[in-house]
XYZ file of C-alpha atoms in Angstrom:
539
model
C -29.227 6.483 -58.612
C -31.481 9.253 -59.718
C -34.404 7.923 -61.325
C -35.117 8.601 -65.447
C -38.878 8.831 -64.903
C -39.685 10.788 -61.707
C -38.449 12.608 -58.534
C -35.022 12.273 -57.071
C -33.209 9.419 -56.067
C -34.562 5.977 -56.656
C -33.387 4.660 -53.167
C -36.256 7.174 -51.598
C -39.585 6.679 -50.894
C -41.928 8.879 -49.605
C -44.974 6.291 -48.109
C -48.159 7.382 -47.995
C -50.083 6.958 -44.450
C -53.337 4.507 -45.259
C -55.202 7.406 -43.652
C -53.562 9.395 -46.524
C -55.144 7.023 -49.225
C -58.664 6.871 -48.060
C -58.400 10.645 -47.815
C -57.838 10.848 -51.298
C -59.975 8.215 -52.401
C -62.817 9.977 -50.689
C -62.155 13.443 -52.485
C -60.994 12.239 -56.143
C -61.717 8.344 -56.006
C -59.607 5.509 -55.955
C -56.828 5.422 -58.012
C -55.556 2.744 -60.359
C -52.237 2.113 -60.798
C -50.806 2.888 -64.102
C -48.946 0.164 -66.058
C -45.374 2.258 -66.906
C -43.472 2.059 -69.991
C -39.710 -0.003 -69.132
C -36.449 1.572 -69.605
C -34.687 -0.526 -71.602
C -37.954 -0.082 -74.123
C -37.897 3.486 -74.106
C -34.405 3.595 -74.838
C -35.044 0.857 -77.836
C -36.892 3.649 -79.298
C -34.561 6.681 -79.183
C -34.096 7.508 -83.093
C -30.398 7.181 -84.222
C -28.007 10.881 -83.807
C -28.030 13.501 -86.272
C -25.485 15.197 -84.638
C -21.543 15.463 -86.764
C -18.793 13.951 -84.801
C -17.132 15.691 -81.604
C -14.860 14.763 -78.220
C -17.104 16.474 -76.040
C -20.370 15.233 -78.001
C -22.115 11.787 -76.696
C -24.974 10.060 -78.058
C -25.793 7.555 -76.556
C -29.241 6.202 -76.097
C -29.848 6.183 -72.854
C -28.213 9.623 -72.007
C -30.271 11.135 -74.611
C -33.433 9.759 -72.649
C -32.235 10.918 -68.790
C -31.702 14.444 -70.461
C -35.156 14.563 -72.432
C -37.705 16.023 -70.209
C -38.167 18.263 -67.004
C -40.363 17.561 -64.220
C -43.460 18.480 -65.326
C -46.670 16.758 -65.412
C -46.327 16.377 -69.085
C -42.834 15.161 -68.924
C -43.942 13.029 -66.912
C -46.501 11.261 -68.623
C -44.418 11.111 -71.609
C -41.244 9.525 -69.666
C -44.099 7.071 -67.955
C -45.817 6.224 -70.960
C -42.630 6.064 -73.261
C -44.037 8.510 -75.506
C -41.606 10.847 -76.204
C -42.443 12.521 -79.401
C -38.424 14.395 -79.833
C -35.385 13.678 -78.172
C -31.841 15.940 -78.187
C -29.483 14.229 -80.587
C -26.816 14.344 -77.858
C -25.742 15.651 -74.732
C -22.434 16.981 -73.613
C -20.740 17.499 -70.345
C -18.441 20.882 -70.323
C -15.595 21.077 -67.604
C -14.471 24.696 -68.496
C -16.021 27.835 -69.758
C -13.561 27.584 -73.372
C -15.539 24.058 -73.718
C -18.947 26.298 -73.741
C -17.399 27.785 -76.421
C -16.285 25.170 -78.348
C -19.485 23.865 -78.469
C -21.456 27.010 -79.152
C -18.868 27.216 -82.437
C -19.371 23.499 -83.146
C -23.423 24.408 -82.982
C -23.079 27.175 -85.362
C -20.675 25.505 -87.929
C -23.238 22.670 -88.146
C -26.775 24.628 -87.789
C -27.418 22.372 -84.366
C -29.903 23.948 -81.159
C -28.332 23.982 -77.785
C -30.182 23.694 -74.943
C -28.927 24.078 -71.657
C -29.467 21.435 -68.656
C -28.819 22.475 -65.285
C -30.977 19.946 -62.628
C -32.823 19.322 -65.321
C -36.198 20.056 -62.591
C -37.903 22.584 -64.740
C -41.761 22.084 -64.814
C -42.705 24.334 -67.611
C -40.746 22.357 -70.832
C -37.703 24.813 -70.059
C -35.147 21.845 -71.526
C -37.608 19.712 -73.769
C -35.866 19.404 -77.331
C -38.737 20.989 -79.785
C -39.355 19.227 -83.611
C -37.840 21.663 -85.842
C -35.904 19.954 -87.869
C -32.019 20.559 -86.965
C -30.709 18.563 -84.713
C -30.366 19.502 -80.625
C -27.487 19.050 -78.142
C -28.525 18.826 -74.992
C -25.440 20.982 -72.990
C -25.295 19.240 -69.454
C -23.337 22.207 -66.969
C -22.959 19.945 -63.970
C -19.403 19.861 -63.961
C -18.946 23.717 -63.912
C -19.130 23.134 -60.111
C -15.878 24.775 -58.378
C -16.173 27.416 -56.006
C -13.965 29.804 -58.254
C -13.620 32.355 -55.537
C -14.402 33.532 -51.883
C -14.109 37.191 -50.913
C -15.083 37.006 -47.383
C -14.052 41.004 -46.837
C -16.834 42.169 -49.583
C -19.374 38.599 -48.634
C -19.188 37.591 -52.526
C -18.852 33.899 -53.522
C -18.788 33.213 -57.197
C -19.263 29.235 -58.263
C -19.469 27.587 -61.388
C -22.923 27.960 -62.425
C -23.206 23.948 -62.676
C -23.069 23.547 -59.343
C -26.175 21.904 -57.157
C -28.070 23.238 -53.785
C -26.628 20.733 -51.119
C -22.971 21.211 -52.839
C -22.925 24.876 -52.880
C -23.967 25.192 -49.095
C -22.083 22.969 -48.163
C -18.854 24.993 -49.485
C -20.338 27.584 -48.023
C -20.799 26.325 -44.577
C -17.518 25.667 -44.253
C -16.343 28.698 -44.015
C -19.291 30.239 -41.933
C -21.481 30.885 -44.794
C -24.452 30.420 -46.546
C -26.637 31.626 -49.500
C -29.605 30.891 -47.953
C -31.743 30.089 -51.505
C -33.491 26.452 -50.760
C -36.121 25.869 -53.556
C -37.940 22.771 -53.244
C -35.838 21.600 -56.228
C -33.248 22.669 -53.775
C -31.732 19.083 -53.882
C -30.941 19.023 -57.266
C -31.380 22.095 -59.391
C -28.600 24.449 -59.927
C -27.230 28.035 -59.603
C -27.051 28.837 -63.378
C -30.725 27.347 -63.246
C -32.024 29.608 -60.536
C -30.709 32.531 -62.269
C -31.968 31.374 -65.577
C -35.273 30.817 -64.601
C -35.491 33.717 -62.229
C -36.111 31.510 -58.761
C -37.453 32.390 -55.043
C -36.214 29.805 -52.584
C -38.962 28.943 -49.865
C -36.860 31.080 -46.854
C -36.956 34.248 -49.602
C -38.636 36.464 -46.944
C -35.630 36.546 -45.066
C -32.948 35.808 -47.839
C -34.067 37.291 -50.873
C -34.648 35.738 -54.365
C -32.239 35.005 -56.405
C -32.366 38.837 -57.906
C -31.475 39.626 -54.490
C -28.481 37.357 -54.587
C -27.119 37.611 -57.829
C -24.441 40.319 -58.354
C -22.508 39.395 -61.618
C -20.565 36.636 -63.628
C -20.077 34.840 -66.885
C -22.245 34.011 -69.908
C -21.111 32.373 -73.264
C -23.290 33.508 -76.195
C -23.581 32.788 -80.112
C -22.468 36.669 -79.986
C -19.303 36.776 -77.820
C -19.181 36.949 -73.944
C -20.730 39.069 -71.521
C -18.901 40.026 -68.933
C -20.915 41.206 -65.790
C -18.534 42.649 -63.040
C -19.764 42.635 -59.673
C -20.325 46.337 -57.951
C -22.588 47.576 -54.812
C -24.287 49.805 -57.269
C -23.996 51.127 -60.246
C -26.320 53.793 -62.199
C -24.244 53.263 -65.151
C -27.391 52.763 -67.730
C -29.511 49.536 -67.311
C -28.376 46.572 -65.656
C -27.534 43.767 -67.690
C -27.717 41.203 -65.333
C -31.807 42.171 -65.604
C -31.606 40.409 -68.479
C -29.813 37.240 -67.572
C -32.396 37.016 -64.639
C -35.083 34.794 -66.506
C -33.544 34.535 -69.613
C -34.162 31.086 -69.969
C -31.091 29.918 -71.763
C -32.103 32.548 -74.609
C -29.032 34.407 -74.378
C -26.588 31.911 -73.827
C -25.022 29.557 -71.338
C -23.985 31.339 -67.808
C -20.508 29.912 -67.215
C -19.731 31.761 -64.055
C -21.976 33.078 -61.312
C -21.061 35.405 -58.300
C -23.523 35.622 -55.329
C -23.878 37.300 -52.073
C -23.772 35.354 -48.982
C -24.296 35.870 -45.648
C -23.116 34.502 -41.875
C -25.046 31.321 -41.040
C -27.150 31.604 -38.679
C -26.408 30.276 -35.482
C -30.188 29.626 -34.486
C -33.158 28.615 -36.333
C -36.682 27.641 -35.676
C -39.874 27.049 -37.335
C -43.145 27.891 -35.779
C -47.334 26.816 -36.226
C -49.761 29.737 -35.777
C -53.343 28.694 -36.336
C -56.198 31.014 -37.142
C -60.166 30.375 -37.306
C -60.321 30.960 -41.095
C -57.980 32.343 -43.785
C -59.133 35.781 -43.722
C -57.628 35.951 -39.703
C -54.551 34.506 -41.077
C -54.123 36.961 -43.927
C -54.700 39.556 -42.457
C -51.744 38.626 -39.983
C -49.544 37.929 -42.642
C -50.023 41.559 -44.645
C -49.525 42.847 -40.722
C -46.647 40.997 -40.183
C -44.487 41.702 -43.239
C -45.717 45.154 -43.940
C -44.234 45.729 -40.212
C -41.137 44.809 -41.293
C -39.631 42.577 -39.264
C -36.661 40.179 -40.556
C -38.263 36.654 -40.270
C -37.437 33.846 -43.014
C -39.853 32.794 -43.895
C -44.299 33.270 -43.757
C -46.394 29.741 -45.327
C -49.757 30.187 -44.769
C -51.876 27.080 -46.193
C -55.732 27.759 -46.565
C -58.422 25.649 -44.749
C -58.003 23.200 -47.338
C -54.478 22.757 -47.703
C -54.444 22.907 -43.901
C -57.265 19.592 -43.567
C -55.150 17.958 -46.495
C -51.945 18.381 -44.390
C -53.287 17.165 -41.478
C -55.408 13.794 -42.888
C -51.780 12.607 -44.685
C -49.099 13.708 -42.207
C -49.812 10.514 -39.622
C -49.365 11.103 -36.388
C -53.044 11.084 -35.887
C -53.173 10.509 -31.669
C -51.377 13.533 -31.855
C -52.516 15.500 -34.204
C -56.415 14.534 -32.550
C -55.509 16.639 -30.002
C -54.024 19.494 -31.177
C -57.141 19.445 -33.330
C -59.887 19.470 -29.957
C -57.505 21.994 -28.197
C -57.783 24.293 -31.377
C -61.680 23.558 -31.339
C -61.714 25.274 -27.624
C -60.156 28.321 -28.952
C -62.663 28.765 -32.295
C -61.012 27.025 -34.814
C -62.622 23.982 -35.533
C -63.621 23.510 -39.653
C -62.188 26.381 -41.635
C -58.722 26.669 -39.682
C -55.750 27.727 -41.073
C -52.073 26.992 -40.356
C -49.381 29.633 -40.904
C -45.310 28.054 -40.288
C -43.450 30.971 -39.118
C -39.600 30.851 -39.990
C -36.974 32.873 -38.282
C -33.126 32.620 -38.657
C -30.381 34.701 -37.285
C -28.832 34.998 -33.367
C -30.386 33.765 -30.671
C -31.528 36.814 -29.050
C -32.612 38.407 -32.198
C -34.759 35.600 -32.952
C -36.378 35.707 -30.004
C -37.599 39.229 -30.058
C -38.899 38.827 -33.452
C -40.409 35.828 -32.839
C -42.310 37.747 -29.898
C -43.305 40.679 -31.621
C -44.920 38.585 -34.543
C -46.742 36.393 -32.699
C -48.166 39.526 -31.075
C -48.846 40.483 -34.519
C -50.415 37.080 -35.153
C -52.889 37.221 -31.668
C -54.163 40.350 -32.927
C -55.842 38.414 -35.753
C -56.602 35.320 -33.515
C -53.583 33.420 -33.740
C -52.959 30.591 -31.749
C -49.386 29.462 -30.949
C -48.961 25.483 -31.243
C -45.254 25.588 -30.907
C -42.312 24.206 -32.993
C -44.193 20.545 -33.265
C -45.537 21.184 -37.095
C -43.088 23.618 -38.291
C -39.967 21.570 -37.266
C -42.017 18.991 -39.512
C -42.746 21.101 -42.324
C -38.389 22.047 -41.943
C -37.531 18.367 -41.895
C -39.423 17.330 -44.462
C -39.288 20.022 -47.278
C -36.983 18.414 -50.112
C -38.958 14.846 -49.718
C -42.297 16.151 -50.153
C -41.390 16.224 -53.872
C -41.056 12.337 -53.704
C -44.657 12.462 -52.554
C -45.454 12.914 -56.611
C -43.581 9.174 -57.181
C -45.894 7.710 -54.339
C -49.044 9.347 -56.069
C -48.489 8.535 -59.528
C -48.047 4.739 -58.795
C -51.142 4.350 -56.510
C -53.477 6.189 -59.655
C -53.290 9.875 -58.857
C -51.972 12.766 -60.701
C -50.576 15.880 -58.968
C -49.620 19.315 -60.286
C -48.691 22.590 -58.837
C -48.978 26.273 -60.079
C -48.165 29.539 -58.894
C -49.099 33.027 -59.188
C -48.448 36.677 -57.169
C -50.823 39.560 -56.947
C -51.111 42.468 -54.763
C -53.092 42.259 -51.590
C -56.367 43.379 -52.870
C -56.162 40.762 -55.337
C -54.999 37.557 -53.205
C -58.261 36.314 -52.120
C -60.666 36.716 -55.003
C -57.501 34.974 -57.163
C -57.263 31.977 -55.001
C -61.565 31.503 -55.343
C -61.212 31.796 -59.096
C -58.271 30.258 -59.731
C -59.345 27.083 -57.216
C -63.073 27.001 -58.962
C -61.752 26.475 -62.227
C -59.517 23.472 -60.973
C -62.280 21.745 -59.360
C -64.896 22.122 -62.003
C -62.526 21.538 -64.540
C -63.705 17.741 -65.457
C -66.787 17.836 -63.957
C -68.184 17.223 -67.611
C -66.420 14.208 -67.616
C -67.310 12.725 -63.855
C -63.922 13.154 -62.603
C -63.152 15.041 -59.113
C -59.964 17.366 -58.665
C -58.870 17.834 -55.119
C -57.666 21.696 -55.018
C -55.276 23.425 -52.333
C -53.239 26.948 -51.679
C -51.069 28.431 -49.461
C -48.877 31.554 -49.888
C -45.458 30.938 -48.991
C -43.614 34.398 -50.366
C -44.922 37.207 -49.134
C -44.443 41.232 -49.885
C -45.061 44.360 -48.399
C -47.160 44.904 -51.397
C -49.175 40.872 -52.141
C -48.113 37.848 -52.075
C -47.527 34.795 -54.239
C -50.286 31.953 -54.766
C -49.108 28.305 -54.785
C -52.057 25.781 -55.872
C -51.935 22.164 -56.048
C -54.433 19.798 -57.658
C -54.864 16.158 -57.493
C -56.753 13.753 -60.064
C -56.968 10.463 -61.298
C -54.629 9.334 -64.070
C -56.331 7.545 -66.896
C -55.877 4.343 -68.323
C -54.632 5.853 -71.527
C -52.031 8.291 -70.777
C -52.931 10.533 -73.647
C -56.234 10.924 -71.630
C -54.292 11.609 -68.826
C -52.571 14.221 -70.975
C -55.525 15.756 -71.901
C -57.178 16.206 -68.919
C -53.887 17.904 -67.485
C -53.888 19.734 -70.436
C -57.570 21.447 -69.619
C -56.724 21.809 -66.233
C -53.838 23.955 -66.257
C -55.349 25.691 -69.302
C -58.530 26.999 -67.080
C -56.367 28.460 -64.445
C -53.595 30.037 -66.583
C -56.406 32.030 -68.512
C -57.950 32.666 -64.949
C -54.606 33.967 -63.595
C -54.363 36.283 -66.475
C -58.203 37.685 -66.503
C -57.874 38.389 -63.011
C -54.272 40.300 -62.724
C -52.295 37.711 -61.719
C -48.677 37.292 -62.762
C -48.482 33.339 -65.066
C -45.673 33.125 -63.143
C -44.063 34.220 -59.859
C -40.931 31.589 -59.371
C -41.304 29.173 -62.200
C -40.345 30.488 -65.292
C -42.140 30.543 -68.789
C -40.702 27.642 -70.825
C -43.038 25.906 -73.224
C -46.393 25.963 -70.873
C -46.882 29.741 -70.100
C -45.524 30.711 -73.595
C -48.756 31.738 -74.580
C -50.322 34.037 -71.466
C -46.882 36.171 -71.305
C -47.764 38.471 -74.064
C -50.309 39.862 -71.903
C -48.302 40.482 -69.149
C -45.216 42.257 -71.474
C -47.234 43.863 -74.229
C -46.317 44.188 -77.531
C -43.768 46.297 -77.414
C -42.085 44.354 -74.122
C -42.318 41.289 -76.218
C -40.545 43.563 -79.328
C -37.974 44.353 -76.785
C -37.253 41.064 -75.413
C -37.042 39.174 -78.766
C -34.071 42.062 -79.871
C -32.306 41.156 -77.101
C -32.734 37.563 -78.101
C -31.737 38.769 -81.594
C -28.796 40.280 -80.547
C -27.248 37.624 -77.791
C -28.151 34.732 -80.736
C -28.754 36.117 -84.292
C -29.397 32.791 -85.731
C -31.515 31.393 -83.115
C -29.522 28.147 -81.978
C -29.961 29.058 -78.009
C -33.274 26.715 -76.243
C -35.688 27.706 -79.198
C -39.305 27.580 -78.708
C -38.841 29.013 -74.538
C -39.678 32.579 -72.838
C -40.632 33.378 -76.961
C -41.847 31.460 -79.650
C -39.073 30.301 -81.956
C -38.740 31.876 -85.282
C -37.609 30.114 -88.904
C -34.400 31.205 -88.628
C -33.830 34.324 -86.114
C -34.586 34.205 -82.391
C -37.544 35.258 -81.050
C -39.923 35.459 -84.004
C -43.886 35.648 -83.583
């Protein structure tokens, strides 16, 4: 069963090595376990539904509470803590595009605020219900799941947009195929979602983002239905599905969604490259992609994320000695691992494999084989449950991301790192700070930081502290020419940095197209731009 007030399925558990604990307790301190709020109490408190009568419409308590919050830090310590300050009045479960519409007519008739659920994995407040008076149905998409149609001759699937990572690839697979989009969410967020909130799976280098992928399909709006027919190309005005990409559940709710796929590959295999500082391993990464050559995938963690890696993984006979035979070679204290991923036929592999490890020896690499990136592979939907395992030994994790061009990628990690780590230093608490870049261009590169602190014994402290955290790096992002988001989204938390990015007149022009897709402003209100008093998209 999936769990109401964490990560994934409640049968899971991700332990954490003891070596792992005293690791942390060294950097941050050690942890005390928080005392959680009780399901059956949270759901005690759920106010009574505003919401008018309907078939498709439930409102029950405890439905209202599994569809209430994301994944966020903040959604978490309001699911933890039971204090939930709003909840949706209802939720609803469509089975067919003309029951999207029945309840985008039912939310008009009776001034209610829709807000779509795919996953429901967001960690920027993408489906939090907001206070603003009318009441909220929460529209659950999971059962648009079919695989409508296959057109193997032109490589286009199109699924319901409802439908989850493992499911669609599975469909895929077999007949041959495969989409090739695995974000870490990849276990249970969903196509409409990735489209909606403008995703890069971790294998993008090879696959593409989702921009790459998506080539048309369905979305029900307040205004009438958009229609986007899939074509190679097109230079017939702007492309429309440019503004579907990231809309957020703005514009509507995306019924339908057609994709490109691909063969699956018949061979795959994950590779550790380690370099004497991050600079080296940079460096070979720029090289490597700017050369062109079709791997999957480029993670390069910094010295930090690379020592944090290795003190929690276990395995420490092992990993002792890969460490003294790296020492021989020159990279002892500041080494860096990069995880190389290649997919396609065998023999293709194999020659890019050897040309970018040539790449990589230029720089200083040093091959360690399949060992850790095999790991890394196995292991890359359960790290999430890591968060569950944190939170109830005392610690607090987060993640952020960023992208800049090349020039920009190392002076954005320092700032963006320093203002973690000195971010509660007033108040005597540590922060435990790591990178790595794991999507990489020919012109920069994302940034992917996590942090690590102590929860507090009151979780509104804990709140807060989260709170000044993630405000010191989003204005640091910003100052220094970073994107506030590369993969995530905007949602509630980066609402206020994307003006800066967009301009005034980008923000005019996104808000009319919110005007026009949803003139009264029933669709997610309060996400990618503020919510007005009664028109979308008002400042």
């Amino acid at each position: 069963m999936r769990r109401w007030n964490g990560w994934g399925d409640d049968s899971i558990v991700y332990s954490l090595p003891d070596g792992a604990r005293r690791f942390l307790s060294r950097l941050v301190g050690e942890g005390t376990p928080p005392h959680d709020a009780a399901f059956d109490d949270v759901v005690a408190g759920v106010p009574p539904s505003r919401l008018p009568a309907h078939s498709l419409v439930r409102s029950a308590p405890d439905e209202r509470l599994c569809h209430a919050r994301g994944q966020s830090l903040a959604d978490w310590i309001a699911l933890r803590s039971g204090r939930i300050p709003c909840f949706p009045d209802g939720v609803a479960y469509p089975e067919t595009g003309d029951q999207v519409c029945e309840l985008l007519r039912y939310a008009q008739q009776h001034d209610v605020r829709l807000i779509p659920y795919g996953g429901g994995t967001s960690v920027l407040g993408h489906i939090n219900a907001v206070s603003a008076g009318q009441p909220v149905l929460t529209v659950d998409l999971s059962r648009l799941s079919r695989l409508i149609d296959l057109d193997e001759t032109s490589r286009v699937a199109t699924f319901g947009a409802g439908i989850r990572g493992p499911d669609l690839e599975a469909r895929l697979l077999t007949h041959g195929y495969t989409l090739g989009h695995f974000p870490q969410s990849f276990e249970l967020s969903t196509l409409g979602g990735w489209v909606a909130a403008r995703s890069a799976g971790q294998q993008s280098l090879g696959y593409g983002r989702i921009e790459d992928l998506f080539l048309g399909g369905r979305l029900e709006s307040p205004a009438g239905t958009l229609e986007m027919p899939v074509f190679p190309a097109s230079a017939a005005g702007p492309d429309l599905r440019q503004m579907v990409l990231g809309s957020e559940g703005r514009l509507g709710m995306l019924t339908e969604v057609a994709v490109r796929i691909r063969q699956a590959p018949t061979y795959e295999a994950f590779h550790a490259v380690f370099f004497a500082d991050f600079e080296s391993g940079l460096s070979a990464v720029r090289r490597i992609v700017q050369d062109g050559l079709p791997l999957c995938m480029l993670r390069l963690s910094t010295s930090v994320e690379t020592e944090t890696a290795l003190a929690t993984a276990g395995h420490e006979r092992l990993i002792g000695l890969v460490e003294r035979y790296l020492a021989m070679w020159g990279a002892r204290e500041k080494k860096c691992m990069l995880i190389m991923g290649f997919a396609g036929v065998d023999r293709l592999v194999r020659t890019v494999r050897k040309r970018a490890l040539a790449i990589a020896r230029r720089d200083g690499g040093i091959h360690v084989g399949r060992f850790f990136g095999m790991q890394w592979h196995q292991k890359r939907f359960k790290t999430p449950y890591l968060r569950n395992t944190l939170w109830e030994a005392g610690y607090a994790v987060d993640t952020l991301e960023t992208a800049a061009k090349w020039t920009k990628i190392p002076g954005l990690i320092g700032a963006i790192e320093s203002a973690l780590r000195s971010g509660l230093e007033s108040e005597g608490e540590r922060v435990h700070v790591f990178t790595h870049l794991s999507h990489a261009y020919a012109t920069g590169s994302n940034i992917y930081t996590s942090y690590v602190f102590r929860l507090a014994a009151d979780p509104a402290e804990t709140l807060r502290r989260w709170q000044v955290l993630k405000g010191a790096a989003s204005r640091t992002i910003v100052a220094h020419g970073g994107t506030i988001s590369h993969q995530h989204g905007v949602g509630e938390d980066h609402l206020p940095y994307v003006a800066v990015e967009k301009g005034a007149l980008g923000m005019a022009a996104i808000r009319e197209v919110c005007r026009v897709f949803d003139p009264t402003g029933i669709m997610n209100p309060g996400k990618l731009v503020p919510a007005g008093d009664a028109t979308a998209g008002e400042l």
